[in-house]
Structures are given as C-alpha cells and as structure tokens.
Short mmCIF file of C-alpha atoms in Angstrom, two decimals:
data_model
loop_
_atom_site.label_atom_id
_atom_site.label_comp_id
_atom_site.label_asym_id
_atom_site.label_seq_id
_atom_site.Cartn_x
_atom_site.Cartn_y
_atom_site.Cartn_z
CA UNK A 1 8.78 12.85 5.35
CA UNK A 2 8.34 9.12 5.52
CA UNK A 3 12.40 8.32 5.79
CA UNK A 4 12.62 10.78 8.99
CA UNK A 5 10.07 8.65 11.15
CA UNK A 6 11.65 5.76 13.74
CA UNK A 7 11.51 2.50 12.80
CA UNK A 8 8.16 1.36 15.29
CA UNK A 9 6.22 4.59 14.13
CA UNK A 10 7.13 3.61 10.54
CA UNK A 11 6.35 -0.11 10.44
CA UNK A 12 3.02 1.08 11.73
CA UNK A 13 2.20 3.49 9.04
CA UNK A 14 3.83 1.38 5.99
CA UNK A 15 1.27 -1.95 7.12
CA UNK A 16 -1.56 0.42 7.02
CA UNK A 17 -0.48 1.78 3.77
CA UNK A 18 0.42 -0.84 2.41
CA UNK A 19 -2.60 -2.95 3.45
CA UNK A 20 -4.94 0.06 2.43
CA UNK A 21 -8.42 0.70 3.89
CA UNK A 22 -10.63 -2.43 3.89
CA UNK A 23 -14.19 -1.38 3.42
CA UNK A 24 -17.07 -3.45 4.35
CA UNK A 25 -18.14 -3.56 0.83
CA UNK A 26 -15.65 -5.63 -0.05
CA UNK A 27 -15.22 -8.31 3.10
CA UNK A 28 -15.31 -11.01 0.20
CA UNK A 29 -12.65 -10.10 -2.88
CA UNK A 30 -12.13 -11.10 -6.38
CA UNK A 31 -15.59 -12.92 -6.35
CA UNK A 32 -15.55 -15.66 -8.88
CA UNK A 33 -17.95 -16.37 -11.13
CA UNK A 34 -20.49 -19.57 -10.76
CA UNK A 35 -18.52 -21.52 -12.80
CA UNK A 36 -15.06 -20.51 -10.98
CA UNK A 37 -16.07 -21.19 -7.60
CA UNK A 38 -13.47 -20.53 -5.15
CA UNK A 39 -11.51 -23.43 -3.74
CA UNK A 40 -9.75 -24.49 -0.30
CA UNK A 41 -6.42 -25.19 -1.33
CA UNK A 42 -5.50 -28.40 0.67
CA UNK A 43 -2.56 -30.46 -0.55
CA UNK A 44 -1.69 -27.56 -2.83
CA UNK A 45 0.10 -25.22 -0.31
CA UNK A 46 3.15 -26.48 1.66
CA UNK A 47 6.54 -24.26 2.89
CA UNK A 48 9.13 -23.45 0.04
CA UNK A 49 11.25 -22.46 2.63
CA UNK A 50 11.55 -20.27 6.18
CA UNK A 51 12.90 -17.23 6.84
CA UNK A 52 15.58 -16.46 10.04
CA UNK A 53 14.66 -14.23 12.71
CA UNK A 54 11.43 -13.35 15.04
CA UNK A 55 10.23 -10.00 13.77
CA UNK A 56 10.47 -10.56 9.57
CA UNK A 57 7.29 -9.97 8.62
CA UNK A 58 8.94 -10.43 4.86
CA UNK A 59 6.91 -8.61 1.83
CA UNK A 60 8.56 -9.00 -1.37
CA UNK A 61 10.38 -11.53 -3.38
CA UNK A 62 12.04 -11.73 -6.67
CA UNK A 63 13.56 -14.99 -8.36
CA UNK A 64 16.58 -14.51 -10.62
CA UNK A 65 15.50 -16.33 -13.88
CA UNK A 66 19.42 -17.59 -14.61
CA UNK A 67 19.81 -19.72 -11.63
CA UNK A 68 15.88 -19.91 -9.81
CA UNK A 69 18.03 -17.91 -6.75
CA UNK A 70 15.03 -16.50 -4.69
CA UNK A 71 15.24 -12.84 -2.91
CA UNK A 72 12.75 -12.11 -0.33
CA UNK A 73 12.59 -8.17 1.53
CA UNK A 74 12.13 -7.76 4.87
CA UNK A 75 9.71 -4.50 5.13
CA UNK A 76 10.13 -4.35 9.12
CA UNK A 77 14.18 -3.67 8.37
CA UNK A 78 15.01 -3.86 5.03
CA UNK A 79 17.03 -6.99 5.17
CA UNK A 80 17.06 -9.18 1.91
CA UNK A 81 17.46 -12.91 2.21
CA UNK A 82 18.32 -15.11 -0.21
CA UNK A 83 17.57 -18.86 -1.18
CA UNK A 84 19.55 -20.77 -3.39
CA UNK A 85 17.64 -24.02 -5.31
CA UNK A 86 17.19 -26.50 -2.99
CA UNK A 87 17.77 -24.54 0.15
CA UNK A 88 15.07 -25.25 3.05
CA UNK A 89 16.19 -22.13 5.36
CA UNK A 90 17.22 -19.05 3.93
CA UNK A 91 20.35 -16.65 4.57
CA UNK A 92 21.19 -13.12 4.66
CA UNK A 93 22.00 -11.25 1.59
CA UNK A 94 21.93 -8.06 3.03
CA UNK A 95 21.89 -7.12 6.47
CA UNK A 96 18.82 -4.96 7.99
CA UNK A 97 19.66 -1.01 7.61
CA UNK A 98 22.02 -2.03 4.13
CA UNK A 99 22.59 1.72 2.96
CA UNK A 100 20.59 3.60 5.18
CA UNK A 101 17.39 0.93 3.73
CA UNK A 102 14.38 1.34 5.92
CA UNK A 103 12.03 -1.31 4.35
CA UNK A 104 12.25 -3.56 0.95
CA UNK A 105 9.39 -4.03 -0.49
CA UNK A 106 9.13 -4.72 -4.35
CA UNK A 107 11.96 -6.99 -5.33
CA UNK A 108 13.29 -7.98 -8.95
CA UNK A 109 15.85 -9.58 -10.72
CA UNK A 110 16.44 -7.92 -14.08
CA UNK A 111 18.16 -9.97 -17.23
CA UNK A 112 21.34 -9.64 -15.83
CA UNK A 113 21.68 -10.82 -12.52
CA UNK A 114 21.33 -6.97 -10.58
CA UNK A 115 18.63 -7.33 -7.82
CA UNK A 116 16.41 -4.27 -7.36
CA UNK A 117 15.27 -3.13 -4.12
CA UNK A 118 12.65 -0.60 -3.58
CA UNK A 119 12.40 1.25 -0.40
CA UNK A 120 9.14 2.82 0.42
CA UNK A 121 10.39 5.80 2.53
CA UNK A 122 13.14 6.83 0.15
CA UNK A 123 13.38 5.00 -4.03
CA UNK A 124 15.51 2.27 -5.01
CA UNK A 125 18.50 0.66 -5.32
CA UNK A 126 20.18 -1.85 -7.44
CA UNK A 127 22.62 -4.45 -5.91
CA UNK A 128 25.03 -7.10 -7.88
CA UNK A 129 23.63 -10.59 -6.51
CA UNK A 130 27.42 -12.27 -7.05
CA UNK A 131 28.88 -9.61 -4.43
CA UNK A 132 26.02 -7.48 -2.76
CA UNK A 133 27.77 -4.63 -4.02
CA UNK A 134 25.31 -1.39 -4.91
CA UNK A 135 25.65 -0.24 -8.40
CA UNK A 136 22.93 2.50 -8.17
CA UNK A 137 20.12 3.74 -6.33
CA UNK A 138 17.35 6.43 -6.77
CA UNK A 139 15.49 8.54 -4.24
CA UNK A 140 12.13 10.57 -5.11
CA UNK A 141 12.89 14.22 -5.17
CA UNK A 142 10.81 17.09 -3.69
CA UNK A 143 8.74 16.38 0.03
CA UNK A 144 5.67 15.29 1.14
CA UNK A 145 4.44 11.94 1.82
CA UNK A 146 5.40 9.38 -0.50
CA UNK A 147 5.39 5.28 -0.58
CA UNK A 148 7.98 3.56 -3.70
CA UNK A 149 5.95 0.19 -3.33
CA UNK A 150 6.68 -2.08 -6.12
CA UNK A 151 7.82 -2.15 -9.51
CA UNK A 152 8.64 -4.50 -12.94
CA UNK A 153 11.15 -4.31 -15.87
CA UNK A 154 10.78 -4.53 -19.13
CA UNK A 155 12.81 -6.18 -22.07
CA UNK A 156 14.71 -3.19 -22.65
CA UNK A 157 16.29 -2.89 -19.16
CA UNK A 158 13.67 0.12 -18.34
CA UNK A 159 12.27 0.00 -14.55
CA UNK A 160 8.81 1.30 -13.53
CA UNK A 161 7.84 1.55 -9.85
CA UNK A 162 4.56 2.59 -8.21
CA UNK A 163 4.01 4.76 -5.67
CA UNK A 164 1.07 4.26 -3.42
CA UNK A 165 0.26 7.24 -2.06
CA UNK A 166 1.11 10.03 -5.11
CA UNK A 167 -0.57 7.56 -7.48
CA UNK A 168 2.30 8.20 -9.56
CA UNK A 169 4.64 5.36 -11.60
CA UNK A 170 8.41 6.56 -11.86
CA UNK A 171 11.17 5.66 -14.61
CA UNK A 172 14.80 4.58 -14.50
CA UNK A 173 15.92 3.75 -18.10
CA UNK A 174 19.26 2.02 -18.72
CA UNK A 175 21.09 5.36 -19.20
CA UNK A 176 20.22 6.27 -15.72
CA UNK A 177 21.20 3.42 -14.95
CA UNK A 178 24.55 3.58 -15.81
CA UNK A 179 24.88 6.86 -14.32
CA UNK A 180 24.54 5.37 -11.33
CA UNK A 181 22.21 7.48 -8.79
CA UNK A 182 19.86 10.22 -9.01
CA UNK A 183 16.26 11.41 -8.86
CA UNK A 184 13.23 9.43 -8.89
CA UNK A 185 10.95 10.90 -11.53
CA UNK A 186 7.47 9.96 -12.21
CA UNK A 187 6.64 8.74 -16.27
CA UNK A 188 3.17 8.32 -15.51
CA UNK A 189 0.31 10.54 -13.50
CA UNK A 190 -2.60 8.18 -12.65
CA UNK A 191 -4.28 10.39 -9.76
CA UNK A 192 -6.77 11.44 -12.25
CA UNK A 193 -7.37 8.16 -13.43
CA UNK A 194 -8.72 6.31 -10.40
CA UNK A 195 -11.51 5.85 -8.60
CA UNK A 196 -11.29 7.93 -5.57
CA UNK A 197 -10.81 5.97 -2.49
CA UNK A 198 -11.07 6.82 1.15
CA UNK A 199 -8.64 9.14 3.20
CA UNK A 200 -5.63 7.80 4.25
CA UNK A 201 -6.28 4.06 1.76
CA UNK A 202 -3.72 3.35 -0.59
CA UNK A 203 -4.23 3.42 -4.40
CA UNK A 204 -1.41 1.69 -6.86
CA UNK A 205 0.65 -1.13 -5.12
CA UNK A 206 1.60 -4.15 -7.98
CA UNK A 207 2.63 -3.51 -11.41
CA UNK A 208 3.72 -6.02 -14.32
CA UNK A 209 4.44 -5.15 -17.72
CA UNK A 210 3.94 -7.02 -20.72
CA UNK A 211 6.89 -9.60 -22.12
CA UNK A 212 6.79 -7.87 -25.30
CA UNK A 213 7.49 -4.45 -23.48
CA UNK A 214 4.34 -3.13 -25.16
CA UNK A 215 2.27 -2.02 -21.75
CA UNK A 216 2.20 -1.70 -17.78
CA UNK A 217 -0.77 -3.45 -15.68
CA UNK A 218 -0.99 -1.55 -12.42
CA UNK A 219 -3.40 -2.68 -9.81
CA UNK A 220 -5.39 -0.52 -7.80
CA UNK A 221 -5.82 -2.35 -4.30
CA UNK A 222 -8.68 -0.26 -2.74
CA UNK A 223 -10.92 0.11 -5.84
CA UNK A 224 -10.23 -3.06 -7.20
CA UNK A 225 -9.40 -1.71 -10.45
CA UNK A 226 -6.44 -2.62 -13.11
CA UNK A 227 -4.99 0.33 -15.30
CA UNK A 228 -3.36 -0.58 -18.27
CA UNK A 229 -0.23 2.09 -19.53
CA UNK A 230 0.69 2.37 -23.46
CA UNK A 231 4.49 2.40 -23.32
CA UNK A 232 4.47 3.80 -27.11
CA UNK A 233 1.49 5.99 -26.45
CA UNK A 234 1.08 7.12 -22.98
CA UNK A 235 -2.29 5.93 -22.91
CA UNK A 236 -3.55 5.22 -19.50
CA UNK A 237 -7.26 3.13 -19.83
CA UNK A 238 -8.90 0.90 -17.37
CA UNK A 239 -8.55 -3.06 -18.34
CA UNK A 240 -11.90 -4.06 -18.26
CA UNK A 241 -12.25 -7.67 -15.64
CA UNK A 242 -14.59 -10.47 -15.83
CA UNK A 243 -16.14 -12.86 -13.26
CA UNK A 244 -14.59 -10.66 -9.84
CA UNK A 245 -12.28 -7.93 -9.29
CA UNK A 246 -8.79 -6.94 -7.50
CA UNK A 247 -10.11 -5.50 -4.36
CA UNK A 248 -6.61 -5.97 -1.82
CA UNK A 249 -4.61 -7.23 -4.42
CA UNK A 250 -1.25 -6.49 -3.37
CA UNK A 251 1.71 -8.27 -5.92
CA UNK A 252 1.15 -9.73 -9.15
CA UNK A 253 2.88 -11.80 -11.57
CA UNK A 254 2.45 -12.21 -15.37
CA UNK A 255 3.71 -14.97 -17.44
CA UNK A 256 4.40 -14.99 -21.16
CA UNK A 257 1.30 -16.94 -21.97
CA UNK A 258 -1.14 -14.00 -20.49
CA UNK A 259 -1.47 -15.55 -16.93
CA UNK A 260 -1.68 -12.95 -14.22
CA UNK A 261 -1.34 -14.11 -11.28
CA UNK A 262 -2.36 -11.87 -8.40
CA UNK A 263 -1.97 -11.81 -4.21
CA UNK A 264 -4.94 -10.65 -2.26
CA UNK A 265 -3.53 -9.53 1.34
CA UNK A 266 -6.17 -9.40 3.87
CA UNK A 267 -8.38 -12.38 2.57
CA UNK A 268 -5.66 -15.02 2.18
CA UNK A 269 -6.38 -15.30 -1.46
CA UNK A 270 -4.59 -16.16 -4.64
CA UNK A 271 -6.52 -15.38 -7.88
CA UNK A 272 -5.44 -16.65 -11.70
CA UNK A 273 -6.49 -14.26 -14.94
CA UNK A 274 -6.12 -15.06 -18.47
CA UNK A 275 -5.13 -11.38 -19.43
CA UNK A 276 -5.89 -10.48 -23.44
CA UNK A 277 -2.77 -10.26 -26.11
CA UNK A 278 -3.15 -6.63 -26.02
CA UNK A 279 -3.67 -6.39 -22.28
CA UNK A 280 -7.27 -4.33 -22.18
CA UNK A 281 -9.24 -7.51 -20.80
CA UNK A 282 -8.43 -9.95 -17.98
CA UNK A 283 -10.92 -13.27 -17.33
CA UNK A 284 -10.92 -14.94 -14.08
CA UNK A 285 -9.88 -18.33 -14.31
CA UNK A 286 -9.00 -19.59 -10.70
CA UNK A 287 -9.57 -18.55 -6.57
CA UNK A 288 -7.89 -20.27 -3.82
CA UNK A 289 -8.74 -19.20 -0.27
CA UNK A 290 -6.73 -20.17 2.61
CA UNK A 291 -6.08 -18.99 6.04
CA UNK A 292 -2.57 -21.11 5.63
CA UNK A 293 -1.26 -18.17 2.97
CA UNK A 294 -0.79 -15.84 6.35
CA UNK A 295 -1.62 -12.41 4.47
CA UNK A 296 -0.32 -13.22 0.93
CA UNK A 297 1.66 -10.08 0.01
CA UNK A 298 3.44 -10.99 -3.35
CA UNK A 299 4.44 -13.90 -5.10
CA UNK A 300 6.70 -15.35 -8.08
CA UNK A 301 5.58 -18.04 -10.42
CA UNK A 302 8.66 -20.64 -11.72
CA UNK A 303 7.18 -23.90 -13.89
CA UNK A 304 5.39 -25.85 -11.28
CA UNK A 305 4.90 -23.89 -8.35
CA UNK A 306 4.17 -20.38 -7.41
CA UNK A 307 6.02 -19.01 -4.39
CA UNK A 308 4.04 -16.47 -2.20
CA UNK A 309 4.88 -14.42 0.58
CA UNK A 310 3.20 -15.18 4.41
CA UNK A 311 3.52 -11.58 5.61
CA UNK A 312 1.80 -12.22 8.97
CA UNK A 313 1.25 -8.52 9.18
CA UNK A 314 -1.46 -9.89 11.44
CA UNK A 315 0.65 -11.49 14.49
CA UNK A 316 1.89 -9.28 16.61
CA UNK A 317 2.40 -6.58 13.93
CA UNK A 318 0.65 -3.59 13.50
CA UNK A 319 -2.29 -5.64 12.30
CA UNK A 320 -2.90 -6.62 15.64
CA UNK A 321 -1.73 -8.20 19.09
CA UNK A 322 -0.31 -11.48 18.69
CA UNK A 323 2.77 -14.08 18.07
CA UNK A 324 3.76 -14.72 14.69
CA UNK A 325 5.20 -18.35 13.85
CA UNK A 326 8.08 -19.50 11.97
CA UNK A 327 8.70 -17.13 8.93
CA UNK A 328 7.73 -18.82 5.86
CA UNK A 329 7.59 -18.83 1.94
CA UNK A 330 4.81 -21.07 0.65
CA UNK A 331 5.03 -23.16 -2.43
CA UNK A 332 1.52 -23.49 -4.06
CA UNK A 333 0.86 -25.71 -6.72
CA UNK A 334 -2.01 -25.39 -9.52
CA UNK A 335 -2.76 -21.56 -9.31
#
C-alpha cells in the first residue's frame, strides 16, 4: 500500500500522481476561445505570503470563512501552516508527521471552524483550528493502491473526497462525523464514466459542490473532462465546456455566483468559468498564463484576490533537478 512506502519513494510517486501523465496532445491547456485570448498576468500576481522551511513544496490550502485564517498542506510531510489576516510569513499549525500524516493535500474549512485534512496514502482527518486537537479521522478500507486527493463540503456538513487513482468519490456525513473515526467508503463509482487515460495517469483530483448542496463538479485532470454528480439522484453526466477544456487542472474553486475557478499545474495557468445554475454547462470566461504561478496546484478565492498555491514540484522535486526559492502563496487579482 501507499502508507507503507518511505517518505523519498513516496514524494516521488504522489508528484507523479498527482501531476498525472502530460501527453503531447495537450502541451497547450484550457485553450481559450478567440475572443478570450489568454493573458500574461503582470501587475496582477504578487506574494500573499511565504511559507517556512526548504523542502515545502506546499499543495493545498483552505481559508476559514469566519475569520479569512488561511491553511496551507505540506504534501512532502504533511505539515499544515497557518496564516492569520495580515500575516506576511506563515507558522506551524501542525507539525510534519501530525498523527502518523504522510502528506496533506486537499484542505477545507467547514461552517464551523474544524479544518479537514486529507492524506493521500491513508483518508482524512478533521482538526479543531482553536486547539489543533483531532476530532476524527477516516482511512479507506480494503488494499491496493489508492490516492484521497481532495475534497469539498456541502451545506449540510456532508464531505466528499476524490480519489485519484480508484476513480472513486467517498462520503463522511455528519453522523460519522460525530462518531468520530472509521472507514472511508466510496458514494460515488466514476471508473466507468471517464475517458480512459494512460497507464499509471491520474483521473479525478478537484471537486466543488454546488452552494445550494444540489451537485458535485469533479474534474478529470488527464482527459480534461468535468463530471457533474446529482446529490438527490445519483446521476453522474459529463458537464458539457465551451471555448477550452480542463486538461491538468488540479484544484478548483466555485463561488456562489457560478464562478469556477480552476488551477492548471504543469502550464502555470489559472482559468475562470461561468458554470450554469444547474451545473451541466461551464463557459470560459478568463486565462492567465504565467511562469511566476510556480506549478499552480490549488487555490481559494476571498473578495478581491484569489490565493493560489506555487507548488514548485519542479525545483529540485521529483519534477526535476533543481533549487526551489522561497516558499510562497500568490495573491492574484482579476481572475
């Protein structure tokens, strides 16, 4: 299993899974339409804030929506820093290796103030952000190779999570919850519903769901492709895209008004939707390409600004040979 591999083998394997496969087909994502041309973002993107240490290589991050407290995982380690408003470096929330955590990857901050950290070899766990305390946590049952990447909650305190390699979107509902640990089960079987991909790529990474707690968007990062998920149905049906696609989209981020905005990884590009009321179309509206976002992984929109994630998988990671620079979160404006 993933969780039994050492820590250099497994940051290895989790950028390549997490990354995907990158075929040449699709060396230019998300292409935008004639009258969305894609745009170099200077002036827009400057540093929200850095991150301590030499080896981060951060991948998710999660803003509380009480007090605009940002969370941002670690996948080399699992630690989770935190920035508070106004803070230019940030701290340690929890320390690397936190509960036996290998990696943290998807990050959120539910209605109440509990932080939930996914980690890819194992499930997830739930943390009060006043203490660090755990309140619960979740591992996948059975064996075999498995990746918990990232996951969204919905109005009624439900959590769904994606994992990349069974193509499969688990469930932990408020009464499981409260129970406070137990098996990761999969709600939702999408194997059968994408396009097939090459060995060894990964399939479902982001996932949103809709303010109204009516659907799931799940985005396929190797085919490009966004699945919608009935939550009253069951329904699983392929949101249909205009003007460019989601090839290496990695996190995404939907608003209230219908805006999904999306993180490409490997091409340093941020692309804006205008997603339909009943989430089976999404428009481009928006590209920005620039080698400044340092392998985008995920990001969090607040009024005014839209925090992404420089992963720099590509600095002396498993991307490649290299020295990484400071750590950083940027802060882009006008996506």
């Amino acid at each position: 299993m993933l969780k039994k591999l050492l820590p250099a083998t497994l940051l290895t394997l989790t950028t390549a899974l997490t990354l995907g496969a990158i075929p040449a087909a699709h060396a230019s994502q998300a292409a935008p339409s004639a009258a969305q041309p894609a745009s170099r973002a200077a002036g827009r993107i400057s540093t929200a804030f850095t991150l301590p240490g030499e080896k981060v290589y951060p991948e998710g991050i999660a803003t509380d929506p009480r007090d605009h407290t940002v969370y941002v995982g670690s996948y080399a380690d699992g630690t989770v820093y935190r920035a508070r408003p106004g803070q230019r470096t940030a701290e340690v929330f929890l320390p690397a290796g936190t509960d036996g955590r290998h990696t943290a990857n998807g990050l959120r901050v539910d209605a109440r103030g509990r932080l939930w950290v996914t980690d890819s070899t194992a499930g997830v766990a739930v943390y009060d952000t006043a203490s660090g305390r755990r309140l619960a946590h979740f591992e996948v049952a059975g064996t075999g190779g498995l990746f918990v990447n990232d996951l969204t909650i919905t109005p009624d305190g439900t959590a769904y999570l994606t994992d990349s390699v069974r193509s499969v979107i688990y469930r932990v509902t408020p009464d499981r919850l409260a129970a406070g640990s137990g098996a990761l089960l999969p709600a939702y079987d999408l194997s059968g519903h994408l396009t097939p991909s090459p060995a060894g790529s990964f399939a479902l990474n982001g996932i949103v769901s809709d303010p109204a707690g009516r659907f799931l968007l799940a985005v396929d990062m190797t085919a490009g492709d966004l699945h919608r998920i009935d939550l009253r149905t069951g329904a699983i049906s392929r949101v249909a895209l205009q003007g460019g696609d989601l090839t290496h989209a990695d996190g995404l981020d939907l608003a209230p008004d219908g805006t999904l905005r999306v993180a490409h990884n490997t091409t340093n590009t941020l692309t804006r939707w205008h997603v339909s009321p009943d989430g089976t179309r999404a428009r481009l509206t928006r590209t920005i390409t620039d080698p400044s976002l340092q392998i985008p992984t995920t990001l969090s929109h607040t009024p005014g600004r839209t925090l992404v994630v420089r992963s720099q998988f590509d600095k002396g990671g498993p991307m490649g040979p290299g020295t990484p620079t400071t750590f950083t979160i940027a802060s882009v404006r006008g996506l």
